[in-house]
XYZ file of C-alpha atoms in Angstrom:
352
model
C 14.792 -7.868 -13.201
C 15.237 -11.450 -14.410
C 18.980 -11.221 -13.724
C 18.297 -10.028 -10.169
C 15.965 -12.962 -9.510
C 18.506 -15.375 -10.964
C 21.260 -13.967 -8.740
C 19.130 -14.147 -5.624
C 18.192 -17.765 -6.286
C 21.780 -18.846 -6.888
C 22.685 -20.631 -3.624
C 26.370 -19.714 -3.849
C 25.595 -15.996 -4.239
C 23.063 -16.158 -1.410
C 25.603 -17.943 0.834
C 28.255 -15.304 0.143
C 25.776 -12.459 0.721
C 24.719 -13.993 4.039
C 28.353 -14.313 5.145
C 29.029 -10.672 4.270
C 25.871 -9.499 6.078
C 26.744 -11.462 9.210
C 30.321 -10.253 9.277
C 29.305 -6.636 8.655
C 26.832 -6.761 11.537
C 29.322 -8.335 13.927
C 32.175 -6.032 12.908
C 30.196 -2.956 13.925
C 29.603 -4.288 17.425
C 31.644 -3.042 20.379
C 33.928 -5.425 22.252
C 31.873 -6.689 25.172
C 32.557 -9.159 27.929
C 36.249 -9.548 27.144
C 38.478 -10.750 29.958
C 41.023 -8.501 31.630
C 44.600 -8.574 30.371
C 45.832 -10.887 33.114
C 42.941 -13.279 32.545
C 43.816 -13.360 28.854
C 47.451 -13.984 29.691
C 46.435 -16.870 31.945
C 44.181 -18.337 29.222
C 46.956 -18.174 26.628
C 49.440 -19.715 29.077
C 47.049 -22.553 29.951
C 46.367 -23.161 26.261
C 50.068 -23.196 25.415
C 50.756 -25.627 28.229
C 47.919 -27.926 27.126
C 49.042 -28.222 23.501
C 52.830 -27.841 23.780
C 53.213 -31.617 23.662
C 50.489 -32.268 21.081
C 51.885 -34.658 18.495
C 50.906 -35.176 14.878
C 51.593 -33.505 11.587
C 54.623 -33.212 9.350
C 56.911 -30.511 8.000
C 56.177 -29.578 4.350
C 58.846 -31.482 2.432
C 57.941 -29.892 -0.919
C 59.567 -26.661 0.333
C 63.083 -27.776 1.320
C 63.864 -24.698 3.438
C 60.862 -25.386 5.680
C 62.142 -28.839 6.612
C 64.995 -27.179 8.509
C 62.855 -25.415 11.132
C 62.476 -26.669 14.702
C 59.189 -28.641 14.683
C 58.657 -28.044 18.419
C 58.323 -24.265 18.137
C 54.982 -23.034 19.465
C 53.762 -19.514 20.138
C 50.412 -17.790 20.648
C 49.483 -14.098 20.600
C 46.312 -12.041 20.862
C 45.842 -8.353 20.072
C 42.915 -6.454 21.610
C 41.095 -3.419 20.116
C 43.270 -0.947 22.041
C 46.449 -2.517 20.664
C 47.315 -4.473 23.812
C 49.368 -7.516 22.811
C 49.427 -10.645 24.949
C 51.674 -13.547 24.006
C 53.191 -16.777 25.281
C 55.738 -19.306 24.078
C 57.825 -18.656 20.965
C 56.082 -15.359 20.290
C 59.212 -13.549 19.122
C 60.484 -16.324 16.820
C 60.180 -15.364 13.130
C 58.554 -17.749 10.666
C 57.505 -17.317 7.057
C 53.974 -16.041 6.557
C 53.268 -18.112 3.427
C 49.531 -18.209 2.597
C 48.579 -16.268 5.727
C 49.583 -13.223 3.649
C 46.788 -13.773 1.124
C 43.965 -11.907 2.896
C 46.157 -8.821 3.218
C 47.051 -8.834 -0.478
C 43.351 -9.210 -1.296
C 42.612 -6.212 0.929
C 45.232 -4.094 -0.836
C 43.776 -4.948 -4.255
C 40.371 -3.764 -3.031
C 41.928 -0.634 -1.529
C 43.536 0.189 -4.878
C 40.828 -0.883 -7.332
C 37.542 -1.263 -5.446
C 35.769 -4.125 -3.787
C 34.046 -5.554 -6.867
C 37.320 -6.259 -8.676
C 37.695 -9.363 -6.500
C 34.396 -10.881 -7.657
C 34.800 -9.782 -11.261
C 38.432 -10.714 -11.914
C 39.199 -13.431 -9.360
C 36.113 -14.941 -7.718
C 34.949 -15.688 -4.188
C 33.835 -19.323 -4.307
C 35.322 -22.086 -2.114
C 36.757 -24.950 -4.129
C 36.611 -27.995 -1.849
C 40.026 -28.803 -3.337
C 43.611 -28.452 -2.002
C 45.096 -24.950 -2.078
C 47.377 -25.739 -5.040
C 44.780 -27.592 -7.096
C 44.993 -27.431 -10.886
C 41.706 -29.323 -11.185
C 39.868 -26.474 -9.419
C 40.986 -24.101 -12.182
C 39.728 -26.371 -14.927
C 36.385 -27.160 -13.281
C 35.450 -23.636 -12.150
C 34.274 -21.112 -14.761
C 36.006 -18.302 -12.861
C 39.290 -20.242 -13.067
C 41.156 -18.255 -10.390
C 38.397 -19.287 -7.920
C 39.190 -17.141 -4.825
C 42.104 -15.152 -3.329
C 42.788 -17.668 -0.533
C 44.084 -20.433 -2.827
C 47.242 -20.229 -4.913
C 45.520 -19.541 -8.230
C 43.415 -16.684 -6.872
C 46.302 -15.315 -4.830
C 48.480 -15.077 -7.936
C 45.612 -13.379 -9.761
C 45.434 -10.899 -6.871
C 49.153 -10.182 -7.135
C 48.727 -9.578 -10.869
C 46.109 -6.897 -10.105
C 48.399 -4.852 -7.845
C 49.227 -1.379 -9.109
C 52.736 -0.822 -10.443
C 54.661 -0.605 -13.687
C 57.098 -3.373 -12.778
C 57.428 -6.339 -10.410
C 59.790 -4.225 -8.305
C 57.149 -1.513 -7.876
C 54.414 -4.015 -7.063
C 56.578 -5.742 -4.487
C 57.605 -2.481 -2.787
C 53.972 -1.396 -2.530
C 52.909 -4.777 -1.140
C 55.778 -5.031 1.340
C 55.131 -1.503 2.607
C 51.483 -2.479 3.086
C 52.420 -5.514 5.185
C 54.731 -3.350 7.286
C 51.974 -0.778 7.852
C 49.594 -3.529 8.987
C 52.166 -5.049 11.345
C 53.407 -1.601 12.428
C 56.806 -3.212 12.300
C 59.871 -3.439 10.059
C 59.344 -6.876 8.519
C 62.012 -8.713 6.532
C 62.187 -11.124 3.607
C 63.479 -14.622 4.321
C 65.954 -14.962 1.452
C 66.559 -18.676 1.996
C 62.859 -19.501 1.748
C 62.430 -17.146 -1.223
C 65.192 -18.957 -3.098
C 63.735 -22.322 -2.096
C 60.188 -21.614 -3.338
C 61.553 -19.979 -6.489
C 63.558 -23.098 -7.337
C 60.901 -25.663 -6.510
C 57.598 -23.981 -7.365
C 56.884 -25.870 -10.589
C 53.232 -26.419 -9.691
C 52.695 -22.699 -9.137
C 54.446 -22.046 -12.429
C 51.920 -24.336 -14.110
C 49.018 -22.638 -12.316
C 50.189 -19.203 -13.477
C 50.541 -20.406 -17.055
C 47.089 -22.000 -16.989
C 45.468 -18.855 -15.587
C 47.219 -16.809 -18.240
C 45.834 -19.085 -20.959
C 42.312 -18.346 -19.680
C 42.993 -14.567 -19.475
C 42.600 -14.688 -15.687
C 46.101 -13.413 -14.946
C 46.628 -9.696 -15.479
C 50.400 -9.362 -15.718
C 53.338 -11.411 -17.002
C 53.177 -14.896 -15.392
C 56.830 -15.032 -14.351
C 56.692 -11.501 -12.918
C 53.578 -12.449 -10.969
C 55.143 -15.634 -9.664
C 58.196 -13.738 -8.428
C 56.138 -11.234 -6.426
C 53.963 -14.080 -5.152
C 57.059 -15.980 -3.967
C 58.321 -12.871 -2.179
C 54.913 -12.379 -0.572
C 55.041 -15.931 0.767
C 58.572 -15.509 2.133
C 58.022 -12.582 4.504
C 59.159 -13.266 8.066
C 56.662 -12.515 10.843
C 56.276 -13.384 14.510
C 52.952 -14.425 16.012
C 52.730 -10.997 17.630
C 53.174 -9.297 14.263
C 50.697 -11.619 12.536
C 48.139 -11.018 15.292
C 48.642 -7.261 14.891
C 47.992 -7.530 11.148
C 44.832 -9.492 11.870
C 43.788 -6.948 14.499
C 43.333 -4.327 11.765
C 40.605 -6.578 10.352
C 39.180 -7.149 13.845
C 39.120 -3.379 14.414
C 37.047 -2.653 11.293
C 40.057 -1.442 9.296
C 41.539 0.922 11.882
C 45.006 0.099 13.163
C 44.708 -0.564 16.915
C 48.121 0.973 17.679
C 48.379 3.921 15.289
C 44.694 4.794 14.973
C 45.079 5.105 11.201
C 42.268 3.802 9.008
C 43.919 1.369 6.607
C 40.777 -0.257 5.150
C 37.135 0.668 4.739
C 34.501 -1.414 6.538
C 33.416 -2.746 3.131
C 36.936 -3.967 2.360
C 37.130 -5.599 5.786
C 33.807 -7.419 5.388
C 34.778 -8.722 1.946
C 38.102 -10.007 3.233
C 36.552 -11.714 6.261
C 33.792 -13.280 4.163
C 36.269 -14.991 1.830
C 38.421 -16.028 4.795
C 35.359 -17.674 6.344
C 34.570 -19.596 3.164
C 38.096 -20.563 2.092
C 40.764 -19.399 4.564
C 41.557 -22.838 5.986
C 41.800 -24.456 2.551
C 39.599 -27.518 2.092
C 39.081 -27.691 5.871
C 37.261 -24.337 5.977
C 33.843 -25.871 6.554
C 35.112 -27.981 9.448
C 36.815 -24.905 10.917
C 33.594 -22.870 10.695
C 31.754 -25.762 12.379
C 34.256 -26.130 15.222
C 35.493 -22.541 15.719
C 33.242 -20.134 13.839
C 35.847 -17.433 13.133
C 37.306 -16.123 9.858
C 40.859 -17.457 9.724
C 43.810 -17.973 7.435
C 46.622 -20.477 7.623
C 49.980 -20.819 5.943
C 52.310 -23.769 5.451
C 54.958 -21.872 7.399
C 52.989 -22.998 10.472
C 51.084 -19.812 11.209
C 47.334 -19.376 11.607
C 45.475 -16.191 12.493
C 41.791 -15.769 13.309
C 39.658 -12.652 13.601
C 36.892 -12.027 16.143
C 35.366 -8.833 14.709
C 35.184 -6.009 17.214
C 36.989 -8.089 19.836
C 40.478 -9.359 18.977
C 42.768 -11.182 16.608
C 44.505 -14.387 17.660
C 47.584 -15.871 15.984
C 49.422 -19.088 16.692
C 52.482 -20.727 15.198
C 53.827 -24.264 15.186
C 55.498 -25.842 12.135
C 53.977 -29.319 11.907
C 51.035 -29.450 9.499
C 48.073 -31.744 9.000
C 47.200 -33.269 5.620
C 45.404 -30.067 4.548
C 48.441 -27.852 5.225
C 47.220 -26.322 8.512
C 49.290 -26.238 11.698
C 48.143 -28.918 14.140
C 48.986 -27.049 17.348
C 47.984 -23.616 16.070
C 44.517 -24.845 15.135
C 44.052 -26.532 18.508
C 45.170 -23.416 20.389
C 42.916 -20.976 18.544
C 39.988 -23.396 18.760
C 40.335 -23.592 22.544
C 40.722 -19.826 23.056
C 37.744 -19.058 20.838
C 35.531 -21.592 22.539
C 36.503 -20.581 26.081
C 35.742 -16.921 25.297
C 32.672 -17.656 23.174
C 34.072 -15.774 20.189
C 32.514 -17.863 17.408
C 30.238 -15.891 15.085
C 27.740 -18.746 14.964
C 27.646 -19.467 18.701
C 30.028 -21.531 20.800
C 30.183 -25.121 19.487
C 32.113 -26.601 22.410
C 31.318 -25.212 25.859
C 33.785 -27.616 27.470
C 36.665 -25.481 26.021
C 37.322 -27.132 22.694
C 40.520 -28.861 23.767
C 39.978 -31.668 21.310
C 42.706 -31.404 18.618
């Protein structure tokens, strides 16, 4: 009884519970008031045209392979509940998924081991620190913090079923392919690049291991994590993966249930709190949708029961989020009134 009262008066636990309750309620709602396909196509085209010349941001120099991409690439895609895909711009250009893979790995861990394993062995708290922060590990009693930052994502990889790194990777890669309903590939150049230069992640894995918050060999975990980050996707494929979350765990093209509603709500809750790194609060304020970014330039957002939106452009802001992709999703969400907390910008949210 005392423990229950203590839990209910802990503001962080209450905040997480409220996020889960809100997302669960919204996820069960039917898609209502969505525009017709041609209206959506026109909205995406207008949005692409508006932000195609948006300047600002830099390529991530700490990953040498990512400095070689064309910084002007820009694509947007949306997937509706019936599987209809609408896209504009560089929608068929592959890019590396990087941290945008993290929610899907989290979902697979819950699918294999139950929802509570995330809270018990990783954590669900936002850090307010950069995604690769060592300080967040030292200052947080849960150490791995949450599955959307590097420490928690490596902890999630270490919880995947399998007797070897090869088995874990095959299971994870097959899962990504099932979500995308597409034959994805590994970008070998990026994989080699992050493997050679990922000294900070090596330190994070070692530190987690010292606190018994990593559940497999650190170097094996880091290898699978690097492979996870190096998967090539297009914005259409990333939007399709996100659409499984938007569709309450049922694949909009195949009709197969890939996740339970409980696994979906847990994933979306942590995305809401931490998916845009240390800009997650600002994103919730301006957009109001669960989202996840990656330093490969991709961002996807989920409007439960309605659609998933993905955008890609390589130049990143100081937090590691794509400048154009954020602006595009913000505008689309605000025009359609998709935000879970109401529409913050009725003028269309064109402000970058």
